[in-house]
mmCIF file of C-alpha atoms in Angstrom:
data_model
loop_
_atom_site.group_PDB
_atom_site.id
_atom_site.type_symbol
_atom_site.label_atom_id
_atom_site.label_comp_id
_atom_site.label_asym_id
_atom_site.label_seq_id
_atom_site.Cartn_x
_atom_site.Cartn_y
_atom_site.Cartn_z
ATOM 1 C CA MET J 46 -9.496 19.739 -19.481
ATOM 2 C CA ARG J 47 -7.787 16.634 -21.625
ATOM 3 C CA ILE J 48 -4.693 15.478 -20.124
ATOM 4 C CA LEU J 49 -2.364 12.910 -21.645
ATOM 5 C CA HIS J 50 -0.607 10.192 -18.941
ATOM 6 C CA THR J 51 2.594 8.817 -19.831
ATOM 7 C CA SER J 52 5.452 7.869 -16.797
ATOM 8 C CA ASP J 53 8.435 5.455 -17.258
ATOM 9 C CA TRP J 54 10.295 6.726 -20.293
ATOM 10 C CA HIS J 55 14.539 4.752 -18.554
ATOM 11 C CA VAL J 56 15.548 6.798 -21.025
ATOM 12 C CA GLY J 57 19.569 5.366 -21.387
ATOM 13 C CA ARG J 58 18.349 1.828 -20.762
ATOM 14 C CA THR J 59 19.607 -0.436 -23.228
ATOM 15 C CA ILE J 60 18.781 -4.267 -24.147
ATOM 16 C CA ARG J 61 22.019 -5.910 -23.354
ATOM 17 C CA GLY J 62 24.022 -3.283 -23.905
ATOM 18 C CA ARG J 63 22.410 -1.349 -27.648
ATOM 19 C CA SER J 64 21.716 1.374 -27.210
ATOM 20 C CA ARG J 65 18.404 1.885 -27.749
ATOM 21 C CA ALA J 66 18.364 6.145 -27.868
ATOM 22 C CA ASP J 67 17.473 6.814 -31.042
ATOM 23 C CA GLU J 68 14.040 4.604 -30.014
ATOM 24 C CA HIS J 69 13.364 6.685 -27.244
ATOM 25 C CA ARG J 70 13.947 9.355 -29.495
ATOM 26 C CA ALA J 71 11.208 8.884 -31.945
ATOM 27 C CA VAL J 72 8.356 6.788 -29.199
ATOM 28 C CA LEU J 73 8.744 10.586 -27.142
ATOM 29 C CA LEU J 74 8.077 12.035 -30.304
ATOM 30 C CA GLU J 75 5.581 9.950 -30.820
ATOM 31 C CA ILE J 76 3.821 11.489 -28.248
ATOM 32 C CA ALA J 77 4.204 15.321 -27.763
ATOM 33 C CA GLU J 78 3.336 14.104 -32.175
ATOM 34 C CA ILE J 79 -0.323 12.974 -30.067
ATOM 35 C CA ALA J 80 -1.167 15.650 -27.370
ATOM 36 C CA GLY J 81 -0.256 18.046 -29.649
ATOM 37 C CA ALA J 82 -3.155 16.369 -32.105
ATOM 38 C CA ARG J 83 -5.148 15.559 -29.238
ATOM 39 C CA ASP J 84 -5.749 19.339 -28.125
ATOM 40 C CA VAL J 85 -3.815 17.779 -25.157
ATOM 41 C CA ASP J 86 -4.288 20.994 -21.934
ATOM 42 C CA LEU J 87 -1.303 19.129 -19.208
ATOM 43 C CA VAL J 88 0.755 16.341 -19.801
ATOM 44 C CA ILE J 89 1.879 14.135 -16.815
ATOM 45 C CA VAL J 90 5.228 11.960 -16.757
ATOM 46 C CA ALA J 91 4.759 10.100 -13.040
ATOM 47 C CA GLY J 92 8.419 9.756 -12.923
ATOM 48 C CA ASP J 93 10.974 7.604 -14.086
ATOM 49 C CA VAL J 94 12.462 9.502 -16.905
ATOM 50 C CA PHE J 95 16.227 8.160 -16.408
ATOM 51 C CA ASP J 96 16.955 4.603 -15.733
ATOM 52 C CA THR J 97 19.803 6.292 -13.699
ATOM 53 C CA ALA J 98 21.178 8.352 -11.389
ATOM 54 C CA ALA J 99 23.859 9.509 -13.348
ATOM 55 C CA PRO J 100 22.530 9.565 -16.883
ATOM 56 C CA SER J 101 24.643 10.861 -19.955
ATOM 57 C CA PRO J 102 24.487 13.727 -21.647
ATOM 58 C CA GLU J 103 22.737 11.186 -24.868
ATOM 59 C CA ALA J 104 20.314 11.281 -22.057
ATOM 60 C CA GLU J 105 19.806 14.118 -20.580
ATOM 61 C CA ARG J 106 19.129 15.889 -23.856
ATOM 62 C CA ILE J 107 17.130 12.803 -25.116
ATOM 63 C CA VAL J 108 14.642 13.179 -21.902
ATOM 64 C CA TYR J 109 15.075 18.135 -21.505
ATOM 65 C CA GLY J 110 14.439 17.784 -25.164
ATOM 66 C CA ALA J 111 11.301 15.847 -25.417
ATOM 67 C CA LEU J 112 9.700 17.998 -21.748
ATOM 68 C CA LEU J 113 10.825 20.969 -24.334
ATOM 69 C CA HIS J 114 8.295 18.919 -27.080
ATOM 70 C CA LEU J 115 5.336 18.354 -24.774
ATOM 71 C CA SER J 116 5.474 22.037 -22.985
ATOM 72 C CA ARG J 117 4.477 23.163 -26.907
ATOM 73 C CA ALA J 118 2.127 20.398 -27.773
ATOM 74 C CA ALA J 119 0.114 20.647 -23.896
ATOM 75 C CA GLU J 120 -0.076 24.519 -21.777
ATOM 76 C CA HIS J 121 0.716 22.708 -19.038
ATOM 77 C CA VAL J 122 3.508 19.788 -17.720
ATOM 78 C CA VAL J 123 3.995 18.408 -14.978
ATOM 79 C CA VAL J 124 7.018 16.040 -14.232
ATOM 80 C CA ILE J 125 8.099 13.871 -11.004
ATOM 81 C CA ALA J 126 11.236 12.030 -9.913
ATOM 82 C CA GLY J 127 11.342 7.717 -9.514
ATOM 83 C CA ASN J 128 12.996 5.496 -8.398
ATOM 84 C CA HIS J 129 15.782 5.846 -11.240
ATOM 85 C CA ASP J 130 15.860 9.055 -11.237
ATOM 86 C CA ASN J 131 18.614 11.358 -9.757
ATOM 87 C CA HIS J 132 16.524 14.061 -7.462
ATOM 88 C CA ARG J 133 19.158 16.479 -7.232
ATOM 89 C CA ARG J 134 19.558 16.931 -10.828
ATOM 90 C CA LEU J 135 15.767 17.050 -11.653
ATOM 91 C CA GLN J 136 15.905 20.309 -9.033
ATOM 92 C CA ALA J 137 19.008 21.822 -10.856
ATOM 93 C CA VAL J 138 17.111 22.071 -14.243
ATOM 94 C CA ALA J 139 14.318 22.837 -12.271
ATOM 95 C CA PRO J 140 14.087 26.841 -12.587
ATOM 96 C CA LEU J 141 15.334 26.522 -16.112
ATOM 97 C CA LEU J 142 12.018 23.904 -17.137
ATOM 98 C CA GLU J 143 9.611 26.055 -15.013
ATOM 99 C CA LEU J 144 10.068 29.127 -17.971
ATOM 100 C CA THR J 145 8.909 26.659 -20.766
ATOM 101 C CA ASN J 146 5.651 25.898 -17.982
ATOM 102 C CA VAL J 147 7.148 22.747 -17.418
ATOM 103 C CA HIS J 148 6.642 21.443 -13.100
ATOM 104 C CA THR J 149 8.749 19.127 -11.830
ATOM 105 C CA ALA J 150 8.448 17.818 -7.823
ATOM 106 C CA THR J 151 11.909 16.079 -6.267
ATOM 107 C CA GLU J 152 10.474 15.404 -3.421
ATOM 108 C CA LEU J 153 8.019 15.625 -0.751
ATOM 109 C CA ARG J 154 6.385 18.468 0.552
ATOM 110 C CA ARG J 155 3.640 19.848 2.270
ATOM 111 C CA ALA J 156 0.483 21.045 0.760
ATOM 112 C CA ASP J 157 1.332 24.761 1.538
ATOM 113 C CA ASP J 158 5.007 24.352 0.300
ATOM 114 C CA GLY J 159 4.979 23.417 -3.536
ATOM 115 C CA GLY J 160 3.211 19.763 -2.658
ATOM 116 C CA ILE J 161 0.489 20.811 -4.551
ATOM 117 C CA VAL J 162 0.825 23.481 -7.606
ATOM 118 C CA GLU J 163 -3.051 24.667 -9.655
ATOM 119 C CA LEU J 164 -1.895 25.409 -12.946
ATOM 120 C CA SER J 165 -4.907 26.973 -15.002
ATOM 121 C CA MET J 166 -5.446 26.703 -18.050
ATOM 122 C CA ALA J 167 -6.719 28.951 -21.966
ATOM 123 C CA SER J 168 -9.939 28.078 -20.692
ATOM 124 C CA GLY J 169 -11.170 29.220 -17.966
ATOM 125 C CA GLU J 170 -10.451 25.558 -15.735
ATOM 126 C CA VAL J 171 -8.087 24.370 -13.269
ATOM 127 C CA ALA J 172 -6.671 21.478 -12.248
ATOM 128 C CA CYS J 173 -5.245 20.769 -9.253
ATOM 129 C CA VAL J 174 -2.380 18.217 -8.810
ATOM 130 C CA ALA J 175 -0.424 16.357 -5.915
ATOM 131 C CA LEU J 176 2.733 15.856 -6.665
ATOM 132 C CA LEU J 177 3.921 12.842 -4.434
ATOM 133 C CA PRO J 178 7.298 11.761 -5.798
ATOM 134 C CA PHE J 179 8.558 8.493 -4.749
ATOM 135 C CA LEU J 180 9.526 7.275 -1.168
ATOM 136 C CA SER J 181 11.909 5.295 -0.368
ATOM 137 C CA GLN J 182 11.011 3.170 2.618
ATOM 138 C CA ARG J 183 14.211 5.122 4.531
ATOM 139 C CA GLY J 184 13.404 7.985 4.017
ATOM 140 C CA ILE J 185 9.270 7.963 5.031
ATOM 141 C CA VAL J 186 9.870 5.512 8.190
ATOM 142 C CA ARG J 187 11.309 7.320 11.041
ATOM 143 C CA ALA J 188 14.805 5.106 12.030
ATOM 144 C CA ASP J 189 13.099 4.109 15.493
ATOM 145 C CA ASP J 190 10.501 2.662 13.901
ATOM 146 C CA LEU J 191 13.219 -0.102 11.868
ATOM 147 C CA MET J 192 14.717 -0.163 15.008
ATOM 148 C CA GLN J 193 11.227 -1.632 17.175
ATOM 149 C CA LEU J 194 8.920 -3.391 13.923
ATOM 150 C CA ASP J 195 10.192 -6.449 12.755
ATOM 151 C CA ALA J 196 9.154 -6.634 9.251
ATOM 152 C CA ASP J 197 6.369 -7.746 8.713
ATOM 153 C CA ASP J 198 5.098 -3.637 10.539
ATOM 154 C CA HIS J 199 7.785 -2.239 8.664
ATOM 155 C CA ALA J 200 5.474 -2.462 5.335
ATOM 156 C CA GLY J 201 1.836 -1.729 7.568
ATOM 157 C CA ARG J 202 3.873 1.721 8.507
ATOM 158 C CA TYR J 203 5.379 2.450 5.021
ATOM 159 C CA ALA J 204 1.400 2.116 3.781
ATOM 160 C CA GLU J 205 0.167 3.584 6.100
ATOM 161 C CA ARG J 206 2.165 6.693 6.170
ATOM 162 C CA CYS J 207 1.865 7.061 2.553
ATOM 163 C CA ARG J 208 -2.426 7.136 3.400
ATOM 164 C CA GLU J 209 -1.664 9.786 5.735
ATOM 165 C CA ILE J 210 0.170 11.851 2.950
ATOM 166 C CA LEU J 211 -2.255 12.245 0.379
ATOM 167 C CA ALA J 212 -4.750 12.958 3.365
ATOM 168 C CA SER J 213 -2.958 15.746 3.861
ATOM 169 C CA LEU J 214 -1.903 17.112 0.069
ATOM 170 C CA CYS J 215 -5.341 16.384 -1.374
ATOM 171 C CA ALA J 216 -7.358 18.163 1.618
ATOM 172 C CA PRO J 217 -7.128 21.374 -0.718
ATOM 173 C CA PHE J 218 -9.122 19.956 -3.572
ATOM 174 C CA ARG J 219 -12.156 21.558 -3.819
ATOM 175 C CA PRO J 220 -15.547 20.303 -6.002
ATOM 176 C CA ASP J 221 -14.668 23.785 -8.688
ATOM 177 C CA THR J 222 -11.292 22.215 -9.859
ATOM 178 C CA VAL J 223 -9.704 18.832 -11.464
ATOM 179 C CA ASN J 224 -7.955 17.170 -8.579
ATOM 180 C CA ILE J 225 -5.399 14.703 -9.794
ATOM 181 C CA VAL J 226 -2.756 13.371 -7.758
ATOM 182 C CA VAL J 227 0.239 12.133 -9.492
ATOM 183 C CA ALA J 228 2.452 9.192 -7.485
ATOM 184 C CA HIS J 229 5.301 7.195 -8.537
ATOM 185 C CA LEU J 230 4.527 4.030 -5.962
ATOM 186 C CA PHE J 231 3.608 -0.210 -6.097
ATOM 187 C CA ALA J 232 0.142 0.175 -5.227
ATOM 188 C CA THR J 233 -1.370 -3.195 -3.784
ATOM 189 C CA GLY J 234 -3.358 -5.745 -6.736
ATOM 190 C CA ALA J 235 -0.833 -3.690 -9.112
ATOM 191 C CA GLN J 236 0.804 -6.031 -11.875
ATOM 192 C CA PRO J 237 4.372 -5.467 -13.065
ATOM 193 C CA GLY J 238 4.827 -5.527 -16.942
ATOM 194 C CA GLY J 239 8.506 -7.288 -15.608
ATOM 195 C CA GLY J 240 11.117 -4.768 -15.696
ATOM 196 C CA GLU J 241 10.646 -3.060 -13.215
ATOM 197 C CA ARG J 242 13.136 -2.634 -10.427
ATOM 198 C CA ALA J 243 11.976 -4.882 -7.805
ATOM 199 C CA ALA J 244 13.446 -4.450 -4.412
ATOM 200 C CA HIS J 245 11.427 -1.715 -4.985
ATOM 201 C CA THR J 246 8.469 -3.728 -6.039
ATOM 202 C CA VAL J 247 7.843 -6.418 -3.525
ATOM 203 C CA VAL J 248 5.348 -5.639 -0.045
ATOM 204 C CA ASP J 249 7.672 -3.921 2.029
ATOM 205 C CA TYR J 250 6.371 -0.477 -1.042
ATOM 206 C CA HIS J 251 3.029 -1.680 -1.857
ATOM 207 C CA VAL J 252 0.452 1.117 -1.087
ATOM 208 C CA PRO J 253 -3.453 0.212 -0.741
ATOM 209 C CA ALA J 254 -6.090 1.433 -3.151
ATOM 210 C CA GLN J 255 -8.461 3.594 -0.573
ATOM 211 C CA ALA J 256 -5.556 5.265 0.380
ATOM 212 C CA PHE J 257 -6.607 7.242 -2.360
ATOM 213 C CA PRO J 258 -8.843 9.965 -2.529
ATOM 214 C CA ALA J 259 -12.222 9.126 -3.496
ATOM 215 C CA ASN J 260 -13.050 13.357 -5.132
ATOM 216 C CA ALA J 261 -9.775 13.286 -7.305
ATOM 217 C CA HIS J 262 -11.265 13.100 -10.832
ATOM 218 C CA TYR J 263 -7.543 11.460 -11.076
ATOM 219 C CA VAL J 264 -4.626 9.361 -9.729
ATOM 220 C CA ALA J 265 -1.748 9.139 -11.365
ATOM 221 C CA LEU J 266 0.739 6.501 -11.572
ATOM 222 C CA GLY J 267 3.860 5.982 -12.560
ATOM 223 C CA HIS J 268 6.392 3.310 -11.537
ATOM 224 C CA LEU J 269 4.999 -0.264 -12.643
ATOM 225 C CA HIS J 270 6.000 -0.935 -16.747
ATOM 226 C CA ARG J 271 2.593 -2.604 -17.183
ATOM 227 C CA PRO J 272 -0.900 -0.228 -18.049
ATOM 228 C CA GLN J 273 -4.140 -1.237 -15.952
ATOM 229 C CA LYS J 274 -6.276 0.882 -13.847
ATOM 230 C CA ILE J 275 -6.256 -0.127 -10.482
ATOM 231 C CA ALA J 276 -10.212 -1.488 -8.819
ATOM 232 C CA ALA J 277 -9.845 2.294 -6.440
ATOM 233 C CA ALA J 278 -13.118 4.507 -5.276
ATOM 234 C CA ALA J 279 -11.497 7.429 -7.867
ATOM 235 C CA PRO J 280 -9.718 6.394 -11.402
ATOM 236 C CA VAL J 281 -6.530 4.468 -10.457
ATOM 237 C CA TRP J 282 -4.615 4.235 -13.831
ATOM 238 C CA TYR J 283 -1.007 3.328 -14.912
ATOM 239 C CA PRO J 284 0.215 4.383 -18.247
ATOM 240 C CA GLY J 285 3.440 1.686 -18.372
ATOM 241 C CA SER J 286 6.453 2.059 -20.210
ATOM 242 C CA PRO J 287 5.935 3.593 -24.196
ATOM 243 C CA LEU J 288 9.428 0.907 -24.892
ATOM 244 C CA GLN J 289 9.724 -2.958 -24.770
ATOM 245 C CA LEU J 290 11.926 -2.073 -21.549
ATOM 246 C CA ASP J 291 12.862 -6.149 -21.213
ATOM 247 C CA PHE J 292 11.591 -9.135 -22.040
ATOM 248 C CA GLY J 293 9.487 -9.486 -19.129
ATOM 249 C CA GLU J 294 7.253 -6.658 -21.136
ATOM 250 C CA GLU J 295 7.420 -8.611 -24.389
ATOM 251 C CA THR J 296 3.175 -8.966 -24.575
ATOM 252 C CA GLY J 297 1.086 -5.973 -24.783
ATOM 253 C CA ASP J 298 0.613 -3.082 -26.321
ATOM 254 C CA LYS J 299 2.791 -0.297 -25.156
ATOM 255 C CA VAL J 300 -0.437 3.303 -25.278
ATOM 256 C CA VAL J 301 -0.095 6.449 -23.583
ATOM 257 C CA LEU J 302 -3.689 7.616 -21.927
ATOM 258 C CA LEU J 303 -5.293 10.299 -21.962
ATOM 259 C CA VAL J 304 -7.854 11.115 -19.348
ATOM 260 C CA ASP J 305 -11.174 13.695 -19.999
ATOM 261 C CA ALA J 306 -11.478 14.752 -16.707
ATOM 262 C CA ALA J 307 -14.284 17.816 -15.418
ATOM 263 C CA PRO J 308 -15.470 19.280 -11.545
ATOM 264 C CA GLY J 309 -18.046 17.230 -10.380
ATOM 265 C CA THR J 310 -18.048 14.470 -12.697
ATOM 266 C CA PRO J 311 -15.020 10.719 -12.845
ATOM 267 C CA ALA J 312 -12.202 11.176 -15.639
ATOM 268 C CA ARG J 313 -13.639 8.763 -18.939
ATOM 269 C CA VAL J 314 -9.966 7.623 -20.252
ATOM 270 C CA GLU J 315 -8.923 5.902 -23.180
ATOM 271 C CA GLN J 316 -5.406 4.295 -24.065
ATOM 272 C CA VAL J 317 -4.049 5.436 -26.957
ATOM 273 C CA ALA J 318 -1.824 2.270 -28.984
ATOM 274 C CA LEU J 319 2.169 3.596 -29.848
ATOM 275 C CA THR J 320 3.936 3.091 -32.907
ATOM 276 C CA THR J 321 7.459 3.628 -32.196
ATOM 277 C CA GLY J 322 10.158 1.059 -30.485
ATOM 278 C CA ARG J 323 11.602 -2.196 -31.581
ATOM 279 C CA ARG J 324 9.391 -5.036 -30.184
ATOM 280 C CA LEU J 325 10.997 -7.970 -28.108
ATOM 281 C CA ARG J 326 10.862 -11.214 -29.087
ATOM 282 C CA THR J 327 11.745 -14.445 -27.059
ATOM 283 C CA VAL J 328 12.876 -17.435 -30.281
ATOM 284 C CA THR J 329 12.953 -21.802 -28.944
ATOM 285 C CA GLY J 330 14.257 -24.237 -30.813
ATOM 286 C CA THR J 331 17.018 -25.685 -32.738
ATOM 287 C CA LEU J 332 19.924 -24.524 -34.515
ATOM 288 C CA GLU J 333 17.871 -25.838 -38.359
ATOM 289 C CA ARG J 334 14.533 -24.588 -36.168
ATOM 290 C CA ILE J 335 16.315 -20.913 -35.690
ATOM 291 C CA ALA J 336 17.388 -20.751 -39.039
ATOM 292 C CA ALA J 337 14.297 -22.009 -41.444
ATOM 293 C CA GLY J 338 11.967 -19.009 -39.366
ATOM 294 C CA ARG J 339 15.112 -16.126 -39.313
ATOM 295 C CA ASP J 340 13.171 -14.040 -41.867
ATOM 296 C CA ASP J 341 10.129 -13.682 -39.667
ATOM 297 C CA HIS J 342 10.895 -11.523 -36.859
ATOM 298 C CA GLY J 343 11.627 -7.711 -38.636
ATOM 299 C CA ASP J 344 13.007 -5.463 -36.345
ATOM 300 C CA ASP J 345 12.839 -6.842 -33.111
ATOM 301 C CA TYR J 346 15.090 -7.158 -30.727
ATOM 302 C CA LEU J 347 15.265 -11.042 -29.941
ATOM 303 C CA ARG J 348 15.995 -13.599 -26.782
ATOM 304 C CA VAL J 349 16.866 -17.055 -28.036
ATOM 305 C CA VAL J 350 16.288 -20.545 -26.391
ATOM 306 C CA VAL J 351 19.087 -22.850 -27.733
ATOM 307 C CA GLU J 352 17.689 -26.309 -27.725
ATOM 308 C CA GLU J 353 20.952 -28.396 -28.413
ATOM 309 C CA PRO J 354 23.580 -29.107 -25.861
ATOM 310 C CA ALA J 355 25.987 -26.890 -25.096
ATOM 311 C CA ARG J 356 29.285 -26.589 -26.943
ATOM 312 C CA ILE J 357 31.976 -23.882 -27.293
ATOM 313 C CA GLY J 358 30.782 -21.349 -30.450
ATOM 314 C CA LEU J 359 27.330 -21.685 -30.388
ATOM 315 C CA ALA J 360 26.021 -18.212 -29.420
ATOM 316 C CA ASP J 361 28.587 -16.853 -31.887
ATOM 317 C CA GLU J 362 26.312 -18.975 -34.452
ATOM 318 C CA VAL J 363 22.588 -17.970 -33.378
ATOM 319 C CA ARG J 364 23.553 -14.177 -33.375
ATOM 320 C CA GLU J 365 25.499 -14.828 -36.753
ATOM 321 C CA LEU J 366 21.630 -16.453 -37.579
ATOM 322 C CA LEU J 367 20.287 -14.496 -35.834
ATOM 323 C CA PRO J 368 22.208 -10.255 -35.941
ATOM 324 C CA ASN J 369 19.289 -8.803 -33.446
ATOM 325 C CA ALA J 370 19.769 -11.583 -30.910
ATOM 326 C CA VAL J 371 20.406 -10.515 -28.284
ATOM 327 C CA ASP J 372 20.350 -13.127 -25.430
ATOM 328 C CA VAL J 373 21.071 -16.154 -26.785
ATOM 329 C CA SER J 374 21.183 -19.625 -23.992
ATOM 330 C CA VAL J 375 20.741 -22.963 -23.751
ATOM 331 C CA ALA J 376 17.388 -24.732 -23.334
ATOM 332 C CA ARG J 377 18.059 -26.270 -19.494
ATOM 333 C CA PRO J 378 17.329 -30.103 -18.951
ATOM 334 C CA ASP J 379 14.397 -30.473 -16.578
ATOM 335 C CA ALA J 380 16.382 -30.871 -13.049
ATOM 336 C CA ALA J 381 13.925 -34.543 -12.308
ATOM 337 C CA ALA J 382 16.810 -35.905 -14.946
ATOM 338 C CA THR J 383 19.252 -34.515 -14.512
ATOM 339 C CA GLU J 384 19.384 -34.644 -10.831
ATOM 340 C CA ASP J 385 20.961 -38.261 -10.095
ATOM 341 C CA VAL J 386 24.200 -36.406 -12.923
ATOM 342 C CA ALA J 387 24.244 -33.598 -10.363
ATOM 343 C CA ALA J 388 24.278 -35.022 -7.736
ATOM 344 C CA TRP J 389 28.597 -34.953 -7.489
ATOM 345 C CA GLU J 390 30.633 -37.366 -5.294
ATOM 346 C CA LEU J 391 32.292 -34.213 -3.913
ATOM 347 C CA ALA J 392 34.466 -36.537 -1.127
ATOM 348 C CA ASP J 393 35.938 -38.741 -3.170
ATOM 349 C CA PHE J 394 39.650 -36.606 -3.304
ATOM 350 C CA GLN J 395 40.780 -39.207 -5.206
ATOM 351 C CA ARG J 396 39.476 -37.972 -8.406
ATOM 352 C CA SER J 397 41.216 -35.835 -11.136
ATOM 353 C CA PRO J 398 40.451 -32.566 -11.617
ATOM 354 C CA ASP J 399 39.708 -33.866 -14.776
ATOM 355 C CA GLU J 400 37.029 -35.483 -13.586
ATOM 356 C CA LEU J 401 34.929 -33.364 -12.136
ATOM 357 C CA PHE J 402 34.924 -31.105 -14.791
ATOM 358 C CA ALA J 403 34.255 -33.986 -17.177
ATOM 359 C CA GLU J 404 31.083 -35.357 -15.051
ATOM 360 C CA TYR J 405 29.825 -31.667 -14.574
ATOM 361 C CA LEU J 406 30.259 -30.521 -18.352
ATOM 362 C CA ALA J 407 28.071 -34.080 -18.033
ATOM 363 C CA SER J 408 25.896 -32.681 -15.459
ATOM 364 C CA GLU J 409 25.093 -29.295 -17.448
ATOM 365 C CA ASP J 410 24.248 -31.330 -20.500
ATOM 366 C CA ILE J 411 27.430 -30.161 -23.186
ATOM 367 C CA GLU J 412 28.775 -32.180 -24.823
ATOM 368 C CA ASP J 413 32.376 -30.422 -25.915
ATOM 369 C CA GLU J 414 35.567 -32.243 -26.317
ATOM 370 C CA ALA J 415 37.130 -28.485 -27.213
ATOM 371 C CA LEU J 416 36.171 -27.346 -23.968
ATOM 372 C CA LEU J 417 37.379 -30.669 -22.052
ATOM 373 C CA HIS J 418 40.603 -30.112 -24.042
ATOM 374 C CA ARG J 419 40.572 -26.541 -23.475
ATOM 375 C CA PHE J 420 40.698 -26.780 -19.795
ATOM 376 C CA ARG J 421 43.015 -29.907 -19.431
ATOM 377 C CA GLU J 422 45.674 -26.974 -21.376
ATOM 378 C CA LEU J 423 45.415 -24.524 -18.369
ATOM 379 C CA LEU J 424 45.200 -27.365 -15.843
ATOM 380 C CA GLU J 425 48.420 -27.928 -17.027
ATOM 381 C CA GLU J 426 49.808 -24.328 -17.041
ATOM 382 C CA VAL J 427 48.159 -23.493 -14.090
ATOM 383 C CA HIS J 428 51.029 -26.534 -12.414
ATOM 384 C CA ALA J 429 53.621 -25.969 -15.080
ATOM 385 C CA PRO J 430 56.327 -24.936 -13.035
ATOM 386 C CA ASP J 431 57.886 -21.413 -13.549
ATOM 387 C CA SER J 432 60.289 -21.261 -16.974
ATOM 388 C CA ALA J 433 61.996 -18.487 -15.142
#
């Protein structure tokens, strides 16, 4: 049985206000084409198909269109809800998706109540798939535990409950089926990619790799944006996000995972690189240096760090040189070099606001007389008598 594993599409995500809808359409079509070309039987989408719980109509068109493309390329598609997804919205369309062999799990259920699905393939093979959508601490830890336990105990209780849930879900695994776990969670020891929601990747949400059953042929995880294998008794993988979603994800290729699995043997995993989508890159230097290298960045989205004193209009100058610059900042001097300057004498009330603002500009290494002049004008306007 051949499986394609993808996750963390985050459709609807922008890059500093710029739409990435066209990139998402293209990369999801590329994934569907890979599934068709490589004779995939089962596609797994391990959560966070949307970037927000209130996706736009455009984002919904992209996601549901992609799922239909995948359903035509493979016999079955399995989708679980991630922490960015609105499980009620996915639940509402689940009956329609089911008509196209797209199986959706939006909330935790017992194994005998939809928490595990058996999918028969034309080859006669059967996949036994345990489904664990994202669980918040609120959803997994009882209220009295939250009231009585210390913060360190909460993390342990979350991990222990996940272990118990996985053991229960995977109890129906059989020797003659391809046994798969699909979960959206943070496995202990995994490395975040840089664009995840920080509140859901802290230690409170970690699940130890030992929680995954040894009789699983493959564990398909979502949540982290860096493709990686987790050391465990079974093959445990994150495919990462299909696009570079934020500048923390500049390094490394984006991939989908092709998994060959059969009863009685561990799965073999191949990383297939994705070629669609604009890359993100950080550029650092003076304006002169930035101008000299402006033809080297192709169609990449750029984060530009300017090594010059801040001044009015600097960001506009950068964007004129580099139209794809979506983030412009000024390199901060070393804290040690500015420590004395930053130690304002706020207790000296004899100094004027004009002097204090000038000192603030100096502490930020900003040399701009025009900015100081505008501050003075605003100050005079605020203190001017009412003309009425």
